[in-house]
Structure formats: structure tokens, C-alpha cells
PDB file of C-alpha atoms (C1' of nucleotides) in Angstrom:
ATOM      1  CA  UNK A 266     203.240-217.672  -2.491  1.00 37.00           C
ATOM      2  CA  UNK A 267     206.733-216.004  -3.177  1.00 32.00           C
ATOM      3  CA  UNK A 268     205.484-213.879  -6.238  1.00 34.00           C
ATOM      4  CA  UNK A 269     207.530-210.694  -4.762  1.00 32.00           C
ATOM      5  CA  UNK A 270     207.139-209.019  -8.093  1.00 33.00           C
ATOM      6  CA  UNK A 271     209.920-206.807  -8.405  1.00 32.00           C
ATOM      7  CA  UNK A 272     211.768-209.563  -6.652  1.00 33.00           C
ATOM      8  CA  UNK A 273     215.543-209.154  -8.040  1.00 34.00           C
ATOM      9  CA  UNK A 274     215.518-206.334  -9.923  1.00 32.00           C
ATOM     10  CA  UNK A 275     213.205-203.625  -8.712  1.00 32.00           C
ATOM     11  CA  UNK A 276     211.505-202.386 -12.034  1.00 29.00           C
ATOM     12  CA  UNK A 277     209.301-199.457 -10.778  1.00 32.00           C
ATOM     13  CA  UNK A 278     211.812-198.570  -7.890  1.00 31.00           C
ATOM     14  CA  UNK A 279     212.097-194.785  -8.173  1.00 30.00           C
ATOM     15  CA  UNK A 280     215.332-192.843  -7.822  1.00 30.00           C
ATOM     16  CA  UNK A 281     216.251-192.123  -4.118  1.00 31.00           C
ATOM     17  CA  UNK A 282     214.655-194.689  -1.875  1.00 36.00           C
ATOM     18  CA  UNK A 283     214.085-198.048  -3.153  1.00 34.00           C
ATOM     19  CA  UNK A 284     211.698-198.868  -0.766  1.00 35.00           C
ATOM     20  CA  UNK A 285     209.752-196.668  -1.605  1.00 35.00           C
ATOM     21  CA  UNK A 286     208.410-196.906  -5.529  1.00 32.00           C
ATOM     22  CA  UNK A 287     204.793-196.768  -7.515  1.00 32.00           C
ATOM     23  CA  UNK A 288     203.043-199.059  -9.704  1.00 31.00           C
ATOM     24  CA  UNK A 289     203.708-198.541 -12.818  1.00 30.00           C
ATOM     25  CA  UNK A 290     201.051-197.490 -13.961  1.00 28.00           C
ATOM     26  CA  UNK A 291     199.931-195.814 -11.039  1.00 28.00           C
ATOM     27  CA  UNK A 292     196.406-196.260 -10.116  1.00 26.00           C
ATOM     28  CA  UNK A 293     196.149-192.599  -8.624  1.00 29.00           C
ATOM     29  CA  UNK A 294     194.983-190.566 -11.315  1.00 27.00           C
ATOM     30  CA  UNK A 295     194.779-190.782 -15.378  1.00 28.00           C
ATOM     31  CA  UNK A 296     195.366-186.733 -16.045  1.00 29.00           C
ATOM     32  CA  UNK A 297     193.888-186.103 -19.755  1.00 30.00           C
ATOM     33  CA  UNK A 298     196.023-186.063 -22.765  1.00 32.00           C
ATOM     34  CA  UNK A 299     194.708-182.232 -22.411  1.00 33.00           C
ATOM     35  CA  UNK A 300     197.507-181.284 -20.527  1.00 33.00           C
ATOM     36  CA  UNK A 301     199.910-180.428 -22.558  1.00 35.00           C
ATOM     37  CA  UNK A 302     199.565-176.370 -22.749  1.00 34.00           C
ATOM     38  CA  UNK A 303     201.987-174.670 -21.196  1.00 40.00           C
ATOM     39  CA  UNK A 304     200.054-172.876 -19.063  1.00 38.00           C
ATOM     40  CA  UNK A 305     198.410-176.049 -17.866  1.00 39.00           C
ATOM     41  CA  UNK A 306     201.686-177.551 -17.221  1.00 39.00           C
ATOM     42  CA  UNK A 307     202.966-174.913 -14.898  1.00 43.00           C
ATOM     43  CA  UNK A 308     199.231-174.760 -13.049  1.00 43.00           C
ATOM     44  CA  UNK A 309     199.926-178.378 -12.878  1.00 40.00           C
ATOM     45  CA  UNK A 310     203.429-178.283 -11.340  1.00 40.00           C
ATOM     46  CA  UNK A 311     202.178-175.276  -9.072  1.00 46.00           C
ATOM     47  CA  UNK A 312     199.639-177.947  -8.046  1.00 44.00           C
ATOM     48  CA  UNK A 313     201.973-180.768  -7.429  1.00 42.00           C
ATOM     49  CA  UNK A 314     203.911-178.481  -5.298  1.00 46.00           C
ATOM     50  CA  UNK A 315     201.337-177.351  -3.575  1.00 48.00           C
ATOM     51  CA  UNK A 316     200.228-181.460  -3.025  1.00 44.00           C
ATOM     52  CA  UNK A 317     204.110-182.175  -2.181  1.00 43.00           C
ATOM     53  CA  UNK A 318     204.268-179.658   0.452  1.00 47.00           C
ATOM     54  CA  UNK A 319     200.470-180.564   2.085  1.00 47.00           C
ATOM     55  CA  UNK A 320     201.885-184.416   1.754  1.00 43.00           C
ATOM     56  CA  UNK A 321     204.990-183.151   3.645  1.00 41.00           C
ATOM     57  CA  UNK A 322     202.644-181.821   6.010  1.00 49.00           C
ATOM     58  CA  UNK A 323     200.670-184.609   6.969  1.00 43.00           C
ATOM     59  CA  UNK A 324     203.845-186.540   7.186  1.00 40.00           C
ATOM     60  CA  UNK A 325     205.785-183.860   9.374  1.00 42.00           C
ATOM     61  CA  UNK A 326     208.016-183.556   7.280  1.00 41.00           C
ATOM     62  CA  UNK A 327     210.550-180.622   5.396  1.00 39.00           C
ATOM     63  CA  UNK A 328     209.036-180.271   2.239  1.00 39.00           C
ATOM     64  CA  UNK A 329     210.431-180.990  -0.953  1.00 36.00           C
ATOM     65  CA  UNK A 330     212.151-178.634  -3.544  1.00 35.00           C
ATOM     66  CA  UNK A 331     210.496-178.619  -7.224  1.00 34.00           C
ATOM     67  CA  UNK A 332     213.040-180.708  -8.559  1.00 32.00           C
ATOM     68  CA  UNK A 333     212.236-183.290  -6.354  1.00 32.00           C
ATOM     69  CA  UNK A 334     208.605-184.132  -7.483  1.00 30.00           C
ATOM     70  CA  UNK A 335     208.312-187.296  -8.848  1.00 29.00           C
ATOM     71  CA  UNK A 336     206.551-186.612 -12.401  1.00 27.00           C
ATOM     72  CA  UNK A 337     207.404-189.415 -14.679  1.00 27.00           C
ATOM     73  CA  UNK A 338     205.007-188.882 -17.143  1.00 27.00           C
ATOM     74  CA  UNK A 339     202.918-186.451 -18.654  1.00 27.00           C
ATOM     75  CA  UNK A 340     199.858-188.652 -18.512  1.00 27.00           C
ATOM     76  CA  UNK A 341     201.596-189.585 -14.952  1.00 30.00           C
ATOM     77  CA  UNK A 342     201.430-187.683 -11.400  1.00 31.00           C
ATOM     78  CA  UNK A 343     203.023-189.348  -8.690  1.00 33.00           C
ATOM     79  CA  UNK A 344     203.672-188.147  -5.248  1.00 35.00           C
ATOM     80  CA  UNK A 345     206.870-186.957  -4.186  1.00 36.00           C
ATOM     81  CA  UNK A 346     209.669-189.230  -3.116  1.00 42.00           C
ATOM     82  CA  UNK A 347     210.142-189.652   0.411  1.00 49.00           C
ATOM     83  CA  UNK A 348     214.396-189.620   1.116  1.00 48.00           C
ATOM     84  CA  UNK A 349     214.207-190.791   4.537  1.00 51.00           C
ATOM     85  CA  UNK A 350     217.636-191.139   4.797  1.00 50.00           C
ATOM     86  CA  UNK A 351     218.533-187.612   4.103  1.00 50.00           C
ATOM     87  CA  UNK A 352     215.232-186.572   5.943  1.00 49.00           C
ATOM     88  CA  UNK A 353     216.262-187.920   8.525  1.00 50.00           C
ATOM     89  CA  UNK A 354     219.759-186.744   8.138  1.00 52.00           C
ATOM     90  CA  UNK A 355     218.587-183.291   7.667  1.00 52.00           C
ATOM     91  CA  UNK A 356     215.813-183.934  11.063  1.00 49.00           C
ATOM     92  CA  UNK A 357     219.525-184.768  13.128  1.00 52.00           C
ATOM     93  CA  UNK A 358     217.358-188.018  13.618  1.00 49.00           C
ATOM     94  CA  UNK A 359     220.000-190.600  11.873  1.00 51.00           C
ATOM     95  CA  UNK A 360     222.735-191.582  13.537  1.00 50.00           C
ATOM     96  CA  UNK A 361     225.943-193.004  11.688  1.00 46.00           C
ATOM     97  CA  UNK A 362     227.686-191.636   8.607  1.00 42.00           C
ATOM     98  CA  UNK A 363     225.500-189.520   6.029  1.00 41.00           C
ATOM     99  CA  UNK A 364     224.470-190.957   3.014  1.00 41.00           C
ATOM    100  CA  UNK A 365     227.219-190.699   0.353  1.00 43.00           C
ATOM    101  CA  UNK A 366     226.003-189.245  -2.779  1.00 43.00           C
ATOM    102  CA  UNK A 367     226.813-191.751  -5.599  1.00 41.00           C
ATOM    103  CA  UNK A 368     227.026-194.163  -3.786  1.00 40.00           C
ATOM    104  CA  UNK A 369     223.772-197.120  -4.173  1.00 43.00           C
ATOM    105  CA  UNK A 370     221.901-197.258  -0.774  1.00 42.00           C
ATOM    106  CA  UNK A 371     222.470-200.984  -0.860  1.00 42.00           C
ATOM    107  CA  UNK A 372     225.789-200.149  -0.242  1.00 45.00           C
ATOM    108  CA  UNK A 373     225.548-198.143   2.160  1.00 46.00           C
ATOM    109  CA  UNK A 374     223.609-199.949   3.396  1.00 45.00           C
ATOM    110  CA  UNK A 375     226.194-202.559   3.496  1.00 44.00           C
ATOM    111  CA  UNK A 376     228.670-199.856   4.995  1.00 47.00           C
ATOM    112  CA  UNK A 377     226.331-199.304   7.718  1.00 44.00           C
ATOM    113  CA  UNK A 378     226.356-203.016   8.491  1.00 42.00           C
ATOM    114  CA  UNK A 379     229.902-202.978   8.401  1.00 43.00           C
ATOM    115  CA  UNK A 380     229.821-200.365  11.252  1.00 43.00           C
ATOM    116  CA  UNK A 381     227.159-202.584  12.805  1.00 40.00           C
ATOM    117  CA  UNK A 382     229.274-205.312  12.853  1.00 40.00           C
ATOM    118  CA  UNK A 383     232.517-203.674  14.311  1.00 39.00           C
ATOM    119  CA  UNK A 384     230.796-202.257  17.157  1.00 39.00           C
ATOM    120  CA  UNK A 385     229.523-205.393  18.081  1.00 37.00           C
ATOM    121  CA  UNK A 386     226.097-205.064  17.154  1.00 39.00           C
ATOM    122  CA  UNK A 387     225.888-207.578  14.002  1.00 38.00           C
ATOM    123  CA  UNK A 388     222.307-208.982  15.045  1.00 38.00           C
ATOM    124  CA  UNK A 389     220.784-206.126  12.933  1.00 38.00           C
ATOM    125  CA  UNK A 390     223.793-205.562  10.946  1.00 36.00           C
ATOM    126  CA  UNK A 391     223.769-208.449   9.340  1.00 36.00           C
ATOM    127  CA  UNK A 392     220.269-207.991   8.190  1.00 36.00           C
ATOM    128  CA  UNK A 393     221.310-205.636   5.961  1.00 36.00           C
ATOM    129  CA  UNK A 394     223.709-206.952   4.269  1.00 35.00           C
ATOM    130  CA  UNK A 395     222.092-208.484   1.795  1.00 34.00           C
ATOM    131  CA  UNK A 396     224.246-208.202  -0.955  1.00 35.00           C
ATOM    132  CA  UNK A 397     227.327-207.871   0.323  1.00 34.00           C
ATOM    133  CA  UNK A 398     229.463-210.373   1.380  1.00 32.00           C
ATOM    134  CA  UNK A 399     228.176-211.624   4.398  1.00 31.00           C
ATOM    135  CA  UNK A 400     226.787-214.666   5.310  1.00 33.00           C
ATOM    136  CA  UNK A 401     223.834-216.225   3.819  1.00 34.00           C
ATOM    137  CA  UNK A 402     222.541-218.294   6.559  1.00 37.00           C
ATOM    138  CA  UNK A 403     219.864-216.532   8.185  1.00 36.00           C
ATOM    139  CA  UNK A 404     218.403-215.261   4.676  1.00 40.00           C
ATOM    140  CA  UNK A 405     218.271-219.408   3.984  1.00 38.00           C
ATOM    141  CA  UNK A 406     216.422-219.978   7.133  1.00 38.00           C
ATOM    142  CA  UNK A 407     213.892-217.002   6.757  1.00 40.00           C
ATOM    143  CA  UNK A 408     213.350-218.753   3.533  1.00 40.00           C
ATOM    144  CA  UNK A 409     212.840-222.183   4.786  1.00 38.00           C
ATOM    145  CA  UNK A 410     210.841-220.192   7.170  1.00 39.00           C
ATOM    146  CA  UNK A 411     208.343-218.863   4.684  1.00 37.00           C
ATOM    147  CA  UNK A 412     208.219-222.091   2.528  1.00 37.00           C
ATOM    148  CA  UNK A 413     207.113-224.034   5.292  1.00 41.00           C
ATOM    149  CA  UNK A 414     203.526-223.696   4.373  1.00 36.00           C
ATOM    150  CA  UNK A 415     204.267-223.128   0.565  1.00 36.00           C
ATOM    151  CA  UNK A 416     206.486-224.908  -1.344  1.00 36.00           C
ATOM    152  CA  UNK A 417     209.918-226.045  -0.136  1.00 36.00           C
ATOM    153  CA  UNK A 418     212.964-225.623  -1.373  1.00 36.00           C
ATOM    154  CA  UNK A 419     212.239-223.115  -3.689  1.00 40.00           C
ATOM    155  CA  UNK A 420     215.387-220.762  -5.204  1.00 41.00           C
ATOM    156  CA  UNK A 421     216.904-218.222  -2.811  1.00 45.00           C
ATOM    157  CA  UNK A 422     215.616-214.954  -3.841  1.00 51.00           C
ATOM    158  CA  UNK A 423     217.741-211.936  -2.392  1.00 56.00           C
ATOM    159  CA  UNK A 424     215.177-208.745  -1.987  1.00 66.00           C
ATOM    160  CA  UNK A 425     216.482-205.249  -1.694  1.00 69.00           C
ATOM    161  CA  UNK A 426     217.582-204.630   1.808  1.00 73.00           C
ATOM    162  CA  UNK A 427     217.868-201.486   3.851  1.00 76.00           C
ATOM    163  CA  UNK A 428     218.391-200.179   7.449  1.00 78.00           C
ATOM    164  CA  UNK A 429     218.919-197.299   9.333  1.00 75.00           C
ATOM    165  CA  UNK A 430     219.577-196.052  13.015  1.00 78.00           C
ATOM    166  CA  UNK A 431     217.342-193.437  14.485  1.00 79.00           C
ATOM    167  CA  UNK A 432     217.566-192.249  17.685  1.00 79.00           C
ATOM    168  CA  UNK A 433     213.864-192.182  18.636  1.00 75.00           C
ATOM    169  CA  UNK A 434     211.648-193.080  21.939  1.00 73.00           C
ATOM    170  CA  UNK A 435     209.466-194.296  19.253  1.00 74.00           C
ATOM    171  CA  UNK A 436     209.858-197.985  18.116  1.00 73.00           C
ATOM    172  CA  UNK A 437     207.982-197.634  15.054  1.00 74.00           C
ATOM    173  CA  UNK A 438     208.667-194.959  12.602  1.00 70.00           C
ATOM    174  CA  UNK A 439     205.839-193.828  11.020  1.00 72.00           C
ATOM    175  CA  UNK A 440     206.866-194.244   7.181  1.00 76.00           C
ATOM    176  CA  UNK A 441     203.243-193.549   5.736  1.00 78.00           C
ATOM    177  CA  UNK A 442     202.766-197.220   5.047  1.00 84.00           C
ATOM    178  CA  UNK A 443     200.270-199.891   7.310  1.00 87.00           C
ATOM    179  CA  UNK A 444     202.296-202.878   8.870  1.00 91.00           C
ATOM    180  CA  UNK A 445     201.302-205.451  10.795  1.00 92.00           C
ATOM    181  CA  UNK A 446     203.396-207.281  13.285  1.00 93.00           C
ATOM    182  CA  UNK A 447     204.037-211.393  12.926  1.00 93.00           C
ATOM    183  CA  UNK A 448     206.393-211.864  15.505  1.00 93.00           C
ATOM    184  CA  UNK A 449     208.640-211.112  17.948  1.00 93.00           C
ATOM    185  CA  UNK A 450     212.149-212.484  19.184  1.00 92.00           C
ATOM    186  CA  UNK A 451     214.383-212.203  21.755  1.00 90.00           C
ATOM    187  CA  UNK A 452     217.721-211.334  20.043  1.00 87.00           C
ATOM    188  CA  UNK A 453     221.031-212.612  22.099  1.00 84.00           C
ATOM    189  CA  UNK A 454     223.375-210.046  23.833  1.00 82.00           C
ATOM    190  CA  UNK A 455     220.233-207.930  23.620  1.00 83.00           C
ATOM    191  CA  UNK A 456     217.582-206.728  26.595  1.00 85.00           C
ATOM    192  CA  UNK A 457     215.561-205.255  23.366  1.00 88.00           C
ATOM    193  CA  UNK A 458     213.025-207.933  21.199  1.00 90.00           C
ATOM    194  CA  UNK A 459     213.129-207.723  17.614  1.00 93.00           C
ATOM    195  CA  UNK A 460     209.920-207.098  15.942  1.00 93.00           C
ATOM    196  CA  UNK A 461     208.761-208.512  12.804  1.00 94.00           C
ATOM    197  CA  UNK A 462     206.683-206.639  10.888  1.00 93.00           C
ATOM    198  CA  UNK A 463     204.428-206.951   7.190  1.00 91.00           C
ATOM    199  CA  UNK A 464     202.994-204.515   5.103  1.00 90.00           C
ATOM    200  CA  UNK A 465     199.538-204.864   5.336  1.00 88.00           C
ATOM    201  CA  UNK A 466     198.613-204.089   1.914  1.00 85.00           C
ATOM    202  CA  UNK A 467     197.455-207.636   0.189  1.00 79.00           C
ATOM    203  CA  UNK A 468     200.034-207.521  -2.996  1.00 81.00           C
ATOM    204  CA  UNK A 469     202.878-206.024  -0.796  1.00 83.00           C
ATOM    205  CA  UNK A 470     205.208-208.829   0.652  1.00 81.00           C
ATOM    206  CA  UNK A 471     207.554-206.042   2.090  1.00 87.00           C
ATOM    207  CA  UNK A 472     208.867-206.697   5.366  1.00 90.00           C
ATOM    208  CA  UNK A 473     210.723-204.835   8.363  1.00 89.00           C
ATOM    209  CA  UNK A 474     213.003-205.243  11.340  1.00 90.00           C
ATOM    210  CA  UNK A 475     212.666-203.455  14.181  1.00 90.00           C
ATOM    211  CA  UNK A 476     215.296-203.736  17.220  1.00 89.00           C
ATOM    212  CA  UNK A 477     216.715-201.289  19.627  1.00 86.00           C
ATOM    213  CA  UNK A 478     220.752-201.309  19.896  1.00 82.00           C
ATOM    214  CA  UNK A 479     221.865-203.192  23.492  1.00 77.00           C
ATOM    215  CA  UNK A 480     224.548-200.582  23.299  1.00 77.00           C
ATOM    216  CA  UNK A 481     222.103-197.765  23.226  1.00 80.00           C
ATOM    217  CA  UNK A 482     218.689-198.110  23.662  1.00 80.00           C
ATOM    218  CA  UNK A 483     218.089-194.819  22.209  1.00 82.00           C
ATOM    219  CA  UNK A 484     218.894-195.870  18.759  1.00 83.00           C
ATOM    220  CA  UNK A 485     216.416-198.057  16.678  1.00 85.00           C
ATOM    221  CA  UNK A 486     217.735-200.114  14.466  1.00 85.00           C
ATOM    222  CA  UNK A 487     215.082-200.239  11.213  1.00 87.00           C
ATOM    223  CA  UNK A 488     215.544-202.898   8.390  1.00 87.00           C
ATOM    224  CA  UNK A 489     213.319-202.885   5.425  1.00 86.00           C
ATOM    225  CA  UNK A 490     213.257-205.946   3.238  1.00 85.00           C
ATOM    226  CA  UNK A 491     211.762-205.820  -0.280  1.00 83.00           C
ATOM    227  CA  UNK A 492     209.787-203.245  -2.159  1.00 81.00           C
ATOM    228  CA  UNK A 493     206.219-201.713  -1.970  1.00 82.00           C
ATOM    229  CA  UNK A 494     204.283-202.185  -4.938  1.00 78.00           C
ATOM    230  CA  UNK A 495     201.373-199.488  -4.094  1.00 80.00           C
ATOM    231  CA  UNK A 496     201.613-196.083  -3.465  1.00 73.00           C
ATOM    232  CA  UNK A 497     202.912-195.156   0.023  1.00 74.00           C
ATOM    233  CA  UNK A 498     198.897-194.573   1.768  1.00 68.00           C
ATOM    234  CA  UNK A 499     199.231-191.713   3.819  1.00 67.00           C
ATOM    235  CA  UNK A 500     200.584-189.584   0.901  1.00 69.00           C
ATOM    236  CA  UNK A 501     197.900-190.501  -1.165  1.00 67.00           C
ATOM    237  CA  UNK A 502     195.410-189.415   1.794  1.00 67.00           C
ATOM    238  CA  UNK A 503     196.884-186.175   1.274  1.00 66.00           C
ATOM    239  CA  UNK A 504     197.071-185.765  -1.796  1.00 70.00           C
ATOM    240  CA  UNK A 505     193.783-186.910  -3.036  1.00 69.00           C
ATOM    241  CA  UNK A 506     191.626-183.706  -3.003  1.00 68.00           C
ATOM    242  CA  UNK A 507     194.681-182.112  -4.589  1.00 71.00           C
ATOM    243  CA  UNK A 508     194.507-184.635  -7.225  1.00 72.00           C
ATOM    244  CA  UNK A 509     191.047-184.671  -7.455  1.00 73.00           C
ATOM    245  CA  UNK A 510     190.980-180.789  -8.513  1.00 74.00           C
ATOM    246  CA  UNK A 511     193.831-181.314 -10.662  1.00 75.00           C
ATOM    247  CA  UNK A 512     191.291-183.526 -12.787  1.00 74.00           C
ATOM    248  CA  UNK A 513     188.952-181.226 -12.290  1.00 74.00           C
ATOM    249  CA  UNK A 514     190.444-178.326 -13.703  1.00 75.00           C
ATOM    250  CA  UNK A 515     192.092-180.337 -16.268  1.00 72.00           C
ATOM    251  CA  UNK A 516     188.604-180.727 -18.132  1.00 71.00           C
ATOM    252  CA  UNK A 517     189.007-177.085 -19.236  1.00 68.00           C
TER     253      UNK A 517
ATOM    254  C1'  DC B 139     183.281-208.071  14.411  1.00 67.02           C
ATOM    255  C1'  DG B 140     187.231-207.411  11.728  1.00 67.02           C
ATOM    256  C1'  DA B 141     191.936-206.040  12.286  1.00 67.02           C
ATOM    257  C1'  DT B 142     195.945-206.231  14.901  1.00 67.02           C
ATOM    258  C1'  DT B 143     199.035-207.903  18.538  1.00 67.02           C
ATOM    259  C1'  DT B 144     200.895-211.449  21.464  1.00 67.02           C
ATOM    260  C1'  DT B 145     203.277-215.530  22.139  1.00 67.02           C
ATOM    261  C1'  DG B 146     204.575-220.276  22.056  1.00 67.02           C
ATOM    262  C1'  DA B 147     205.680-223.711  18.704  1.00 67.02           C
ATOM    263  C1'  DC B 148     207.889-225.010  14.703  1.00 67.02           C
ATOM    264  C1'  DC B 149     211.370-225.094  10.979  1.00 67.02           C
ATOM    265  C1'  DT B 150     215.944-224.596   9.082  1.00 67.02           C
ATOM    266  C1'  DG B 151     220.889-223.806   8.875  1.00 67.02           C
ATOM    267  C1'  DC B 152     225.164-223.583  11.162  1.00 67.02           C
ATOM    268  C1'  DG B 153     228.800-224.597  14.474  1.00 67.02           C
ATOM    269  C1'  DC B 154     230.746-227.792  17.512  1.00 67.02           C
TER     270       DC B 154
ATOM    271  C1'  DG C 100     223.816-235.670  15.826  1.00 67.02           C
ATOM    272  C1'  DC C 101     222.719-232.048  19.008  1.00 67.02           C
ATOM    273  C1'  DG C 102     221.982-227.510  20.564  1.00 67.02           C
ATOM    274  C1'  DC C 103     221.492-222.780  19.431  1.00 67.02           C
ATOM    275  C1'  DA C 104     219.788-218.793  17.065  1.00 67.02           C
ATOM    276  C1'  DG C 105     216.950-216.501  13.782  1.00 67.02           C
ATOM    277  C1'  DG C 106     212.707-216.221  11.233  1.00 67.02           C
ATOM    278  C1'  DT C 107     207.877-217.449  10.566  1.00 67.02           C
ATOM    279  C1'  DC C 108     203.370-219.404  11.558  1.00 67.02           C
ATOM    280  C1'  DA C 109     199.043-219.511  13.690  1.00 67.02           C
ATOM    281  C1'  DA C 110     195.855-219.706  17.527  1.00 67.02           C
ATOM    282  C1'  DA C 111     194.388-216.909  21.209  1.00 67.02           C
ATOM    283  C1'  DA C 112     193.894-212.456  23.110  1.00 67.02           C
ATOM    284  C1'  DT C 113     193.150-207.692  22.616  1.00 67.02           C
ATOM    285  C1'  DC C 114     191.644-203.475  20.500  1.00 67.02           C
ATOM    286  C1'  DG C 115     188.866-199.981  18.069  1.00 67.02           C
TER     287       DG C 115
END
DNA sequence: CGATTTTGACCTGCGC
DNA sequence: GCGCAGGTCAAAATCG
């Protein structure tokens, strides 16, 4: 069962964070054609600024700046993007370089292998390389992996990859979505397991990495692997009684 | 009692 | 061919 849609090409990824995209469409909310007024529009922006900076809330986390509200559509709301990489920047939680603007987050993600790799640390780097040149072995055997109760042999597909270090007591970083874990490993040159974990959500096949750096145990090394395909739960928790008196007041 | 975690076994690819 | 390492599965244990 390797229907990752999405699967090469993210279609619905959303600027900023591929990891982090909606359905298209999204099953949150169906505003009216009504809303096309001016006024309405601007109660509707104050609104979605209003739900962006209670989602930011819930999440603990700087709110976002109007142009950063993810409206696609004017039939479409969605909640606001969720930069971790710069949030984390700004939170002096990442460690490493900064994200370089213009530059695709696969390859910096790459980059930030690269580093992985030269300080010695290439059991997580490597994970992230995914597009890059790298080696292809362990993506083969996670594949084999997975087809051993499906079907065998079945064409390599490569997923959007992407990590980050945070220096954190915290092994799990709380990114709004449900995971479970599937395993565990002792990783060589390492005192630290890496986890394995899933997204719980029943459609989602997006997966994540979780190891602490031998180097510095402080540091978590995150990798995600693939691309949600439902909106990010938590958010929506906060932003549904937002959204529900957005509909509401769109009758009028 | 369902969901989640733990953990040992299993599978595959690669290097020697 | 063999051993190693990484990734995943699945049964048992644990949790809420």
C-alpha cells in the first residue's frame, strides 16, 4: 500500500514548509460565494488574523504577520503556514546555518546533511539527503522494508525529505500533528536510539526520524519524510470556533 | 478497551 | 557468501 499521493511531486505542498500542506480542497470550511464585499473581506481577514494568532497561541508560537496567512482561495480559508525552520530560527532553537532565502529547503536540507556528514555525524545526515547525491542504499532497504508485506520490488519512490537540529531536552517536537512510534534502533557510534515514527492520521504515510547527536546530546536531530495530506490537527483545534463564526457571520 | 509504545525478529543492500 | 547496519513489522506490554 505505497499510494503516497503526492508521492514525487508534492501537488498541494504550500509555499514555505513542504511538510506541511492542505488538501486541496480543504475539508475545513466551504465559506459562501457571499463573500465577496469588501467589507466582508477585510472582517474576514481581521478574522483569519485573529484565528492565526489564537493558532499561534495554542502552538506557542510567534504569531504570524498578515502576509503570511495562507488564503488561497476566496471560497478557501486555510490556516496559516507553520515555518518551523525560521520559527525556530527566530525561537534561537535551531542550530546550524539559517535558512537561505531562495534557496529550496530540499537543499538545504541537503546542505545541512553536508554539515552532518563532515562533522562526523552522517547517520542522520544522510537521511536527508534525499535528493542529493548521496547514496541510495538505505532509501532501497527502507523500501524493501515496507514491501515486505506488500508487494516487492516495486519502483523506488524518493519522498520529500527534511531535517533539522534543535537543541531541546525534549525528544519529540510537538509539530501539531499525531505520530505514532514503529520502532526503535540503536544507531552505531551513537549512545542515543533512533526513533521511528508515523503519522497517525489513516491517509497520511508521512514519516519521521528522531535521534539525538553522539556529539551533543543536546541537539535533536529531526527528519521528516513525505508530506501530510490533512490539515495539521492542532491548528484546526484552534481554529475551529473561529471558523465556525466566520460561517456564521458570513450568512449575512 | 482502544490507542500507543516497546522490543525482538526479519528483510534488504552493501562492503569485504 | 557472510556479516553488518538500517528500516520495518508485529506481538506483547503499557497507558489513558
Amino acid at each position: 500500500m505505497e499510494n503516497l499521493q503526492g508521492g514525487d511531486d508534492e501537488p498541494h505542498a504550500l509555499p514555505g514548509f513542504p511538510y506541511f500542506s492542505m488538501p486541496s480542497p480543504p475539508a475545513v470550511l466551504d465559506a459562501p460565494p457571499s463573500l465577496s464585499p469588501d467589507d466582508n473581506q477585510h472582517g474576514a481577514l481581521a478574522a483569519l488574523q485573529q484565528a492565526s494568532a489564537a493558532a499561534c497561541n495554542s502552538l506557542q508560537l510567534p504569531p504570524l504577520g498578515p502576509d503570511q496567512l495562507a488564503t488561497v482561495a476566496p471560497t478557501m480559508i486555510l490556516p496559516p503556514m507553520v515555518d518551523w525552520p525560521s520559527l525556530l530560527q527566530q525561537a534561537g532553537l535551531m542550530v546550524g546555518s539559517p535558512p537561505v532565502p531562495g534557496l529550496h529547503l530540499h537543499q538545504q536540507a541537503a546542505a545541512a546533511a553536508q554539515q552532518l556528514d563532515q562533522s562526523g555525524e552522517n547517520d542522520c545526515g544522510e537521511a536527508a539527503a534525499g535528493s542529493s547525491g548521496g547514496t541510495g542504499n538505505k532509501e532501497k532497504a527502507r523500501i524493501s522494508g515496507a514491501g515486505r508485506s506488500s508487494s516487492s520490488g516495486k519502483k523506488k519512490v524518493s519522498r520529500p525529505r527534511f531535517a533539522f537540529q534543535t537543541r531541546s531536552a525534549n525528544d519529540i517536537l510537538d509539530d501539531g500533528y499525531r505520530w505514532r512510534k514503529y520502532g526503535q534502533k540503536a544507531v552505531k557510534n551513537s549512545a542515543h536510539p533512533r526513533s521511528y515514527y508515523r503519522c497517525t492520521h489513516h491517509t497520511c504515510n508521512v514519516k519521521k526520524q528522531v535521534q539525538r547527536l553522539a556529539k551533543d546530546t543536546s541537539i535533536v536531530v529531526t527528519t521528516y519524510e513525505g508530506v501530510h495530506n490533512h490539515p495539521c490537527e492542532k491548528l484546526m483545534e484552534a481554529l475551529s470556533p473561529i471558523l465556525k463564526q466566520l460561517q456564521f457571520l458570513s450568512q449575512f
